[in-house]
Short mmCIF file of C-alpha atoms and ligand atoms in Angstrom, two decimals:
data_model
loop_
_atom_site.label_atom_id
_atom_site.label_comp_id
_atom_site.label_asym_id
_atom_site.label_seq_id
_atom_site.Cartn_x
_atom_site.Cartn_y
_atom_site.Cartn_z
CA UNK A 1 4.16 7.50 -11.71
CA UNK A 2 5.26 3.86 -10.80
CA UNK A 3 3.85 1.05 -8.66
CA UNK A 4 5.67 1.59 -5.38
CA UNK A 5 4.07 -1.54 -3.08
CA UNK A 6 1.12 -3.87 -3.74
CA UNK A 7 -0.18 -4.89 -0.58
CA UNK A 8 -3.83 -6.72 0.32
CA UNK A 9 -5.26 -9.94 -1.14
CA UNK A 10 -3.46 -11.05 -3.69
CA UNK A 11 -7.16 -12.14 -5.37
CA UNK A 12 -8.83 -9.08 -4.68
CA UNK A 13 -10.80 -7.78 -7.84
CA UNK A 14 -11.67 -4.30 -6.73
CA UNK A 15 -8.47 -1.77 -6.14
CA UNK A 16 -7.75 1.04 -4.00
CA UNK A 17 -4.68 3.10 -5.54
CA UNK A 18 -3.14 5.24 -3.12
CA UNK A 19 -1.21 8.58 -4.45
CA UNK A 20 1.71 8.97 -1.85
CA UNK A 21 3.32 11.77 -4.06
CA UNK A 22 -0.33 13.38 -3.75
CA UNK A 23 0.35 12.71 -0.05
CA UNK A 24 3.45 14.47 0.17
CA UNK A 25 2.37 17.35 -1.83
CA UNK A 26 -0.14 17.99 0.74
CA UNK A 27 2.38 17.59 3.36
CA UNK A 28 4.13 20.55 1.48
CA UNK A 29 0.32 22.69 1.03
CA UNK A 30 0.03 22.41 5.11
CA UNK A 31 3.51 23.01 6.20
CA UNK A 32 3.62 26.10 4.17
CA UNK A 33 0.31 27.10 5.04
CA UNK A 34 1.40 26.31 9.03
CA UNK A 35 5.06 28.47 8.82
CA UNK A 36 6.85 29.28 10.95
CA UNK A 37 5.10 26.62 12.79
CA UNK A 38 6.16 23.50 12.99
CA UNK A 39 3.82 21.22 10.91
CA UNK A 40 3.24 17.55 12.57
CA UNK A 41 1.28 14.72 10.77
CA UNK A 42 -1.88 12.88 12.87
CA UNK A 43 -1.70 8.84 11.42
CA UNK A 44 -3.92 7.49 14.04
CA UNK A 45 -5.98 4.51 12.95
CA UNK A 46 -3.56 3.55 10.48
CA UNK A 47 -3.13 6.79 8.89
CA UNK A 48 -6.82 7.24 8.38
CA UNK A 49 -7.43 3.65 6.77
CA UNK A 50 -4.96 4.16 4.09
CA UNK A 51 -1.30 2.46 5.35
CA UNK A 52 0.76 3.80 7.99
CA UNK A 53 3.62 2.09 7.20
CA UNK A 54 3.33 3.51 3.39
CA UNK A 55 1.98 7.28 4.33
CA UNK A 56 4.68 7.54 7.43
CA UNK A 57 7.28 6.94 5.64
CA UNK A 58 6.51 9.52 2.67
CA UNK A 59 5.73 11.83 6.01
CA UNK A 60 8.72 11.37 7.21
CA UNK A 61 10.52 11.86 3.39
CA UNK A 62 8.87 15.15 2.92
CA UNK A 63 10.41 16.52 6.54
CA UNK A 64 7.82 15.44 8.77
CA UNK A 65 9.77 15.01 12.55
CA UNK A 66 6.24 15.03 14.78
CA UNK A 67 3.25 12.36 14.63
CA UNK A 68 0.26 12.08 16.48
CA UNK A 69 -1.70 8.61 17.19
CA UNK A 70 -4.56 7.91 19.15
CA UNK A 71 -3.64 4.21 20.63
CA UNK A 72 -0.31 3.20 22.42
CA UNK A 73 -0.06 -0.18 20.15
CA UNK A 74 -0.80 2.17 17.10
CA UNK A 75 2.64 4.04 18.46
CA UNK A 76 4.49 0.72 18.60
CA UNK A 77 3.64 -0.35 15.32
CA UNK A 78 4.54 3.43 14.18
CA UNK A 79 8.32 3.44 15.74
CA UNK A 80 8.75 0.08 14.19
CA UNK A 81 8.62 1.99 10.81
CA UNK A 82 10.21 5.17 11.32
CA UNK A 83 14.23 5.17 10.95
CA UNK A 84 15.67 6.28 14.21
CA UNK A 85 14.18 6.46 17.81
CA UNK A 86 15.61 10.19 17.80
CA UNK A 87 14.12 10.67 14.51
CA UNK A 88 10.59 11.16 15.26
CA UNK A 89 8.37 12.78 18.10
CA UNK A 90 5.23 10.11 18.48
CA UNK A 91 2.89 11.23 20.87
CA UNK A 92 -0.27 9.04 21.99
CA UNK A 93 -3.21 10.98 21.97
CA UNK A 94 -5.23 8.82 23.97
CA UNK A 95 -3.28 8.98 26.80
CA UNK A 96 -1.17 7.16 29.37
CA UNK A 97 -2.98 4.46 31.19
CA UNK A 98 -2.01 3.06 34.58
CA UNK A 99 0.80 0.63 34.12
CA UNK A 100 1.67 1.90 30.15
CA UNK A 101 4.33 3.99 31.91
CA UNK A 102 7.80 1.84 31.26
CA UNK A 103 6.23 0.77 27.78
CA UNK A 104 5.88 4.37 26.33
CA UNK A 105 9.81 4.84 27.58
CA UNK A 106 11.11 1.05 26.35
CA UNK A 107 9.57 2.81 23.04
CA UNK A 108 10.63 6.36 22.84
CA UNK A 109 6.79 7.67 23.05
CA UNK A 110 5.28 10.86 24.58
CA UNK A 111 1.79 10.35 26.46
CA UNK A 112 -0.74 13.38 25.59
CA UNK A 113 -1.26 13.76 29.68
CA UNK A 114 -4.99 14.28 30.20
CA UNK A 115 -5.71 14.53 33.53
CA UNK A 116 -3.80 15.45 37.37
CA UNK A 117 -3.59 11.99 37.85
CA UNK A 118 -1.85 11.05 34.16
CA UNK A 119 0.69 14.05 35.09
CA UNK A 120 0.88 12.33 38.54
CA UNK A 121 1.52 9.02 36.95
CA UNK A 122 4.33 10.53 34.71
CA UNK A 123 5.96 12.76 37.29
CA UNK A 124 6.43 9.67 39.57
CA UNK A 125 7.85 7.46 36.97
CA UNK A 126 9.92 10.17 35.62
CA UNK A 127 11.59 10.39 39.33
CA UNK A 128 11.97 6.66 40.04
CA UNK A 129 13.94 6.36 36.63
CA UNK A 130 15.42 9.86 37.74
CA UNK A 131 14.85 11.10 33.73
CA UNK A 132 13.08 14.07 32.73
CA UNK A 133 10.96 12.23 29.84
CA UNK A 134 8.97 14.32 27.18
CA UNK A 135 5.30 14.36 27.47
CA UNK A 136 2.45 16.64 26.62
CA UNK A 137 -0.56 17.49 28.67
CA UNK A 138 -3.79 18.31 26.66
CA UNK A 139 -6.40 21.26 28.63
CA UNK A 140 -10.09 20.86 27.49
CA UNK A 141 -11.16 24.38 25.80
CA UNK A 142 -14.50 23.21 24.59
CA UNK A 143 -14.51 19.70 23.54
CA UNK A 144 -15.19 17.72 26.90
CA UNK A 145 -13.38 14.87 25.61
CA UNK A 146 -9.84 14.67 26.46
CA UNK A 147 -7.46 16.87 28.48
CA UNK A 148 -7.52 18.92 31.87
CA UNK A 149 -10.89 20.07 32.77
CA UNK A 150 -10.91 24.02 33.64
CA UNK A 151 -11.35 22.47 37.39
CA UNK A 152 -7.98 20.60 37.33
CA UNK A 153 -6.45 23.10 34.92
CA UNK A 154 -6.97 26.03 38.00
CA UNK A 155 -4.95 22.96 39.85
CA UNK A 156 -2.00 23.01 37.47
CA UNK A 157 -1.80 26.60 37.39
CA UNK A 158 -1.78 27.38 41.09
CA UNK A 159 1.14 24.80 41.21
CA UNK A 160 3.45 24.55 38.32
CA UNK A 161 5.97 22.16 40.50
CA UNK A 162 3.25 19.38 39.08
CA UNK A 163 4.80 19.45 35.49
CA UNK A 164 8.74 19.78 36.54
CA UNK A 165 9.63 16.68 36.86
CA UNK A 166 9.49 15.76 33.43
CA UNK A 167 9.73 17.49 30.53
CA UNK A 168 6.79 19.21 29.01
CA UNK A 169 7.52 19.24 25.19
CA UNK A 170 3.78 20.44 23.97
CA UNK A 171 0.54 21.95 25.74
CA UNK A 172 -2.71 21.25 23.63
CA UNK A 173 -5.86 21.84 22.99
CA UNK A 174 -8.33 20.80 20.30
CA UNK A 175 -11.00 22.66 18.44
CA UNK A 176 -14.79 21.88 18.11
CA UNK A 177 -16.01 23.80 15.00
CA UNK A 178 -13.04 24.49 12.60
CA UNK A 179 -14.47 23.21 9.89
CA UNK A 180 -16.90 26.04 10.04
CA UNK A 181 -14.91 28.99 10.24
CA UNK A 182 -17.44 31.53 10.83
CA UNK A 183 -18.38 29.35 14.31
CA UNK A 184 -18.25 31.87 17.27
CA UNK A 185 -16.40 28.61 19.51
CA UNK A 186 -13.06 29.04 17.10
CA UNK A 187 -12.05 32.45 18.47
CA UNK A 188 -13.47 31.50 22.02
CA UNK A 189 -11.26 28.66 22.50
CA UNK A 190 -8.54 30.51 21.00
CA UNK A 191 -8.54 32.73 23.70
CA UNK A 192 -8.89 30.66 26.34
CA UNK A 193 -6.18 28.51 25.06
CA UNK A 194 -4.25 32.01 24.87
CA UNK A 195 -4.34 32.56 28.05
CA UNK A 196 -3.82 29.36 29.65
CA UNK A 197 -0.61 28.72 27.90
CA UNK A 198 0.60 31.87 29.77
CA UNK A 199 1.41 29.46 32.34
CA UNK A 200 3.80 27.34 30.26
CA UNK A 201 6.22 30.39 28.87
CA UNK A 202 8.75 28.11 26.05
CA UNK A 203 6.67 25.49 25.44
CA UNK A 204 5.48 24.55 22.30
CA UNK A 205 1.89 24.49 21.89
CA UNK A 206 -0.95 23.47 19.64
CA UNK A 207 -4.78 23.69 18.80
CA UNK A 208 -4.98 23.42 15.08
CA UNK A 209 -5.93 19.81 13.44
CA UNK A 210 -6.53 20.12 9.24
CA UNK A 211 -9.30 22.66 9.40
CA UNK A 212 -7.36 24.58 12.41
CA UNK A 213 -4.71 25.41 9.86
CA UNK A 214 -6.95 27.23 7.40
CA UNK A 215 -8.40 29.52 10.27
CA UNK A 216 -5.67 31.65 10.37
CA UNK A 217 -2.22 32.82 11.74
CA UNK A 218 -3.90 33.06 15.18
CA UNK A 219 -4.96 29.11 15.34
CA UNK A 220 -1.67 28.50 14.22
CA UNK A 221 0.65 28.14 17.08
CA UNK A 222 3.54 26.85 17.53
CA UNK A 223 2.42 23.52 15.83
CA UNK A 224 -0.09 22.38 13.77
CA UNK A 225 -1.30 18.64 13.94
CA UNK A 226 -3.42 17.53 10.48
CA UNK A 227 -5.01 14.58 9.72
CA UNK A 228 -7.67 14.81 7.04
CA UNK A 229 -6.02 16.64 5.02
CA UNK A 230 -3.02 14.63 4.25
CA UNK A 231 -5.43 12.27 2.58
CA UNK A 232 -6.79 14.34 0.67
CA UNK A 233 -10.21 15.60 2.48
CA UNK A 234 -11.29 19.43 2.34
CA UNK A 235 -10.67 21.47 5.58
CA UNK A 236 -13.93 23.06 4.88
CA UNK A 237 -16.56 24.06 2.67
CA UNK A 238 -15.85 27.56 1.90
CA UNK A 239 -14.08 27.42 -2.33
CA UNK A 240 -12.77 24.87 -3.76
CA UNK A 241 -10.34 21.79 -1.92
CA UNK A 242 -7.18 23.22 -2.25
CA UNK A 243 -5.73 19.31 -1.23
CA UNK A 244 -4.66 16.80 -3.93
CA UNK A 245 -6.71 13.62 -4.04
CA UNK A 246 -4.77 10.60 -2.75
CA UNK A 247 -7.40 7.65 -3.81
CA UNK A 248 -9.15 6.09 -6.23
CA UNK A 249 -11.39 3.26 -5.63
CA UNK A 250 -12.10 0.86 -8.54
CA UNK A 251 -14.46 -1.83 -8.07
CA UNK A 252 -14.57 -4.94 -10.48
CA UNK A 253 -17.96 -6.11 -12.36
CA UNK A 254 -18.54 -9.88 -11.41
CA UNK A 255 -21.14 -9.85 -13.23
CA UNK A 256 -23.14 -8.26 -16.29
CA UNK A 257 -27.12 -8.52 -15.82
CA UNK A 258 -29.76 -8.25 -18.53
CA UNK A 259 -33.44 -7.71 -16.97
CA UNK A 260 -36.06 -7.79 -19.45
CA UNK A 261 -39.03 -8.37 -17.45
CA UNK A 262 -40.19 -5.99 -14.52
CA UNK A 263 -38.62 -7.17 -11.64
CA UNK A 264 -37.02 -6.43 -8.23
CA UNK A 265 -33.29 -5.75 -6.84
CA UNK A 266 -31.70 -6.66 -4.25
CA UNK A 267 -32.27 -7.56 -0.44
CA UNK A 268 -35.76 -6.31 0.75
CA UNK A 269 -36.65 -5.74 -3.65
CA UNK A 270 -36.44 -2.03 -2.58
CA UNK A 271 -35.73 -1.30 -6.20
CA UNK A 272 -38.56 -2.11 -9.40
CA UNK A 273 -37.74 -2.47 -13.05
CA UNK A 274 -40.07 -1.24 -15.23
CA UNK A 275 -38.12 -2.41 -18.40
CA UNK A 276 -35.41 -3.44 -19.83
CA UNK A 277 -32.46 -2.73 -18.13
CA UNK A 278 -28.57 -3.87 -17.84
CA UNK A 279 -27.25 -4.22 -14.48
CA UNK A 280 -23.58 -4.13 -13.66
CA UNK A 281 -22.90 -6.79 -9.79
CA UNK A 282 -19.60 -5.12 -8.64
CA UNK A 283 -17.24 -6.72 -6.12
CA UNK A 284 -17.71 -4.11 -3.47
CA UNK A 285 -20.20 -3.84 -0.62
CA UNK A 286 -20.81 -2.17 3.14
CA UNK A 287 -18.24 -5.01 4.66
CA UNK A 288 -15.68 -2.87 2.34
CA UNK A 289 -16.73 0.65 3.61
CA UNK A 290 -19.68 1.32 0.85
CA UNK A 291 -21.97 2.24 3.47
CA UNK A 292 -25.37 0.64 3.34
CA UNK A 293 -27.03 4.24 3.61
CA UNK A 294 -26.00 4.43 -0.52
CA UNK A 295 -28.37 2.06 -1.12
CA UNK A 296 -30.34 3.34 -4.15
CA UNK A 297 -28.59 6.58 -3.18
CA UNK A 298 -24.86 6.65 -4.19
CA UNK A 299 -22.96 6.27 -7.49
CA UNK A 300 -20.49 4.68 -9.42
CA UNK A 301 -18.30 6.40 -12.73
CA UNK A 302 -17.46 5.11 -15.89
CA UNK A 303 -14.84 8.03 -16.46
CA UNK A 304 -17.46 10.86 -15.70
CA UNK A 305 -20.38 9.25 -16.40
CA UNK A 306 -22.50 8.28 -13.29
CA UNK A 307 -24.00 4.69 -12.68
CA UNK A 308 -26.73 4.44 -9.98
CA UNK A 309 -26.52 2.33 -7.13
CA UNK A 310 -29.62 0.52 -7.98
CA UNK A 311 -31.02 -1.65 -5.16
CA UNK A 312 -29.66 -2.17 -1.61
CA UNK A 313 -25.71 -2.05 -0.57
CA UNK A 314 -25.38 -5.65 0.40
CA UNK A 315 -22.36 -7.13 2.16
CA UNK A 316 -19.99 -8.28 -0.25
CA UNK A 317 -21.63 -6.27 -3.81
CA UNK A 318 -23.30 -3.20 -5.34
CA UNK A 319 -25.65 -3.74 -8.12
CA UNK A 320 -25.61 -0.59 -10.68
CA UNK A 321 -27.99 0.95 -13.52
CA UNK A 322 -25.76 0.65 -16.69
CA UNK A 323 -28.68 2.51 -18.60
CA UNK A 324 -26.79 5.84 -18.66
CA UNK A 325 -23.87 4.20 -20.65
CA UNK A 326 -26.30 3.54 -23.26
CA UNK A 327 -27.71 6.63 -23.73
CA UNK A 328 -24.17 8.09 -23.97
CA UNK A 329 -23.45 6.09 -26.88
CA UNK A 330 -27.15 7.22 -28.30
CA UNK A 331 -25.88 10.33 -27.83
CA UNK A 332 -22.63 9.87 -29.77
CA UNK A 333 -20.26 9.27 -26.83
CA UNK A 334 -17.57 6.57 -27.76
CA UNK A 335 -18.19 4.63 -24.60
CA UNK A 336 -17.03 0.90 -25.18
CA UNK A 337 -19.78 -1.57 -23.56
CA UNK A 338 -18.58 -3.27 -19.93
CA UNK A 339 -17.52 -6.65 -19.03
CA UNK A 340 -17.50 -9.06 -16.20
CA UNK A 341 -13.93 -7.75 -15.18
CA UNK A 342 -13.92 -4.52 -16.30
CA UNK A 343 -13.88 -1.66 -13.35
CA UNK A 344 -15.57 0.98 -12.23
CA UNK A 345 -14.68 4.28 -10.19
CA UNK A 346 -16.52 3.64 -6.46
CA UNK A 347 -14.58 6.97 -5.76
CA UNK A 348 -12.36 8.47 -8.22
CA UNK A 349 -11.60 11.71 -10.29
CA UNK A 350 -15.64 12.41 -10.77
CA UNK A 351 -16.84 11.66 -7.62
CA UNK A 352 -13.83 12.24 -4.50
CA UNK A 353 -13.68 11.19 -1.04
CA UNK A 354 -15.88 14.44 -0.02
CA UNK A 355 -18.89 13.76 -3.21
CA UNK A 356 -19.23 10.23 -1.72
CA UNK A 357 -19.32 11.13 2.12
CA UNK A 358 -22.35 13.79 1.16
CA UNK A 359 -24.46 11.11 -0.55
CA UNK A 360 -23.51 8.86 2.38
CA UNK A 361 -24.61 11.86 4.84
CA UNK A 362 -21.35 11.56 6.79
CA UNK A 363 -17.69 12.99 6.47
CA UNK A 364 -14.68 12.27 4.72
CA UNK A 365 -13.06 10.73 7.85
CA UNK A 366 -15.44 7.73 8.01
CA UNK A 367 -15.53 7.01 4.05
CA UNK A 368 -11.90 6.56 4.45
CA UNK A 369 -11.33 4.77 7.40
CA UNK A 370 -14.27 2.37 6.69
CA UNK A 371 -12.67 0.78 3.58
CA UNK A 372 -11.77 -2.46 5.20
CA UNK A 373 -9.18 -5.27 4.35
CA UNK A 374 -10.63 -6.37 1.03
CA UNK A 375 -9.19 -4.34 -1.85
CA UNK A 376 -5.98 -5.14 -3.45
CA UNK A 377 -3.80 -1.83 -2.30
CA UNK A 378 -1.46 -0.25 -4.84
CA UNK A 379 0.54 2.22 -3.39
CA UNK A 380 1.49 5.03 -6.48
CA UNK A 381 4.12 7.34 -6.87
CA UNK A 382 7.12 8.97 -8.40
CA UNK A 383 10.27 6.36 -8.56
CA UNK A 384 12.71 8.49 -6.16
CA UNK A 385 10.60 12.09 -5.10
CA UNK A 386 13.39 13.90 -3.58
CA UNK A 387 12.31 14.50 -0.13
CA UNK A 388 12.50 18.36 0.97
CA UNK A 389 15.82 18.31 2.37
CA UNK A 390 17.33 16.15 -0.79
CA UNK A 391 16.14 18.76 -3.07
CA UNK A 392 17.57 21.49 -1.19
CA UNK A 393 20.59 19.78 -0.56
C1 PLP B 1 -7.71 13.27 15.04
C2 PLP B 1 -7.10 14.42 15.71
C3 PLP B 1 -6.35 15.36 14.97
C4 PLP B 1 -6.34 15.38 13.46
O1 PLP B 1 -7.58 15.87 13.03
P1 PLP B 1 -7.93 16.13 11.50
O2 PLP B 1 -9.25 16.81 11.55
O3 PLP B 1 -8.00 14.80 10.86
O4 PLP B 1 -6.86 16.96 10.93
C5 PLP B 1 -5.66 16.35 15.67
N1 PLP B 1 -5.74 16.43 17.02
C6 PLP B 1 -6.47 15.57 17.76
C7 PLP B 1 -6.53 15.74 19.23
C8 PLP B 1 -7.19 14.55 17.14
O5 PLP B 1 -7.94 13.72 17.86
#
């Protein structure tokens, strides 16, 4: 395991390590999980928070030809870093606005079409520049977010001539409750998805994100699209997370804190000392995705030890109860005692992306894409990992 790429302040104390070979691995997990289909890669909102130049790139090492991002800039940005404009599908989820039309073509880009009058939009350009271009249109199966309405998909099925003039590379849909396998929705808008790609006979088509994939052969498709999962988050919360971990999140102590008379901590004194306690001021707060709900709530690790969160999650710091280190060494543990530059696991090999989410009463999805700008980034992995096709080659 090397260094591959520091990126972020260069004066950052706290560091988020990034695993790209963990990364590819699960790249590997989902496209074997996902065969025959085809498996894509989702690396909207700069592939989850962690680096989409970085995490495309391995993507696109490990075999990865399709990706999926929500915003058209986020599309630009992604075809800067992929090789070859032939090399890579990039579809826009969110869709092609009026006027985006001759920017998604200068770039090579599919629009996700989500309504008659995106296909419209399309279909016209498609004619004036007399070129069938690749899109996808998206029908709503029980979301109510994006894609055709049942209304306007009864439109599209009564006349098909609205999707020839360009060419339809993917119809998809998107599921509500995968991560719950057991919900009655999955198999309902499985078969409604079923039968409205009846319509469409040779196109590729997709409903499964990360937690689609672990459904089954039947939410499989043609192509699956995962997100999550890639960076390490559980599909769901039946066994144990078959993914790899991709991060570790080490915050530095600024500061080491002796209280020896009862007092208060932090913003609103929300916390009381009774007596004497050491207190650990880390270099890590809600502007850097701790979310202020950990306040006297969350955790950090000093290897698996656990360190309360004493006090509230301010801004820029955490303040946390070093007493348990102590009693460790009472109890014969070897622990050495901490100092001002000395770091802690925020979220690490005791506590993962999912532990810190459920003490945070939220998902994986926002831990990750919350952790801001501030964190020196040090992207990990093997010197050369053979992609797929290198080590069958
Ligand atoms: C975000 C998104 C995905 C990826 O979802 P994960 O749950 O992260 O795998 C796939 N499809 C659509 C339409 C999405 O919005």
């Amino acid at each position: 395991m090397v260094i591959l790429e520091e990126t972020g302040p260069p004066h950052a104390g706290s560091l988020l390590t990034i695993d790209l070979d963990a990364i590819g691995a699960n790249y590997r997990l989902l496209a074997e999980r996902a065969h025959p289909a085809e498996c894509a890669a989702v690396v909207k909102a700069d592939a989850y928070g962690l680096g989409v130049g970085p995490v495309a790139r391995i993507l696109a090492r490990q075999g990865c030809a399709t990706f999926f991002v929500a915003h058209l800039d986020e599309a630009i940005e992604l075809r800067g870093i992929l090789p070859r404009v032939d090399s890579a599908a990039i579809y826009v989820l969110n869709g092609l606005l009026s006027g985006e039309e001759a920017t998604f073509h200068a770039h090579g880009l599919r629009p996700v079409l989500n309504d008659l009058g995106q296909i419209d939009r399309w279909s016209r350009y498609c004619s004036a520049e007399s070129k069938p271009l690749p899109a996808a249109i998206q029908l709503d199966t029980g979301m109510s977010r994006l894609g055709l309405p049942l209304s306007e998909q009864a439109v599209l099925f009564a006349q098909p001539d609205l999707a020839s003039r360009f060419q339809l590379s993917l119809v998809m849909s998107h599921l509500a409750c995968a991560d719950t396998p057991e919900h009655p929705l999955n198999r309902t808008q499985q078969r409604e998805f079923s039968t409205a790609i009846q319509h469409f006979p040779g196109v590729p088509a997709s409903i499964a994100a990360s937690s689609g994939v672990f459904l089954g052969p039947d939410w499989r498709f043609d192509l699956v699209r995962p997100g999550v999962c890639l960076y390490g988050v559980k599909p769901n919360d039946s066994g144990p997370n078959p993914m790899a971990q991709v991060i570790r999140l080490q915050g530095k102590i600024l500061q080491i804190h002796d209280v020896d008379t009862p007092r208060t901590v932090g913003y609103g004194a929300s916390h009381r000392i009774g007596g004497p306690t050491r207190i650990a001021t880390v270099a890590a707060g809600y502007a850097d995705g701790l979310l202020r709900i950990l306040s006297n709530r969350g955790v950090a690790h000093v290897g698996e030890i656990a360190l309360p969160i004493l006090g509230r999650v301010s801004m820029d710091l955490i303040t946390l109860d070093l007493s348990p280190l102590g009693n460790a060494t009472e109890t014969g543990g070897a622990v050495t005692p901490l100092q001002p530059g000395d770091l802690v696991d925020l979220i690490g090999p005791y506590r993962d992306v999912d532990a810190v989410a459920a003490d945070a009463d939220t998902i994986g999805y926002e831990i990750l894409t919350s952790l801001g700008s501030r964190y020196r980034r040090r992207y990990i992995g093997a010197p050369s990992a053979p992609s797929i096709a290198e080590a069958h080659a």
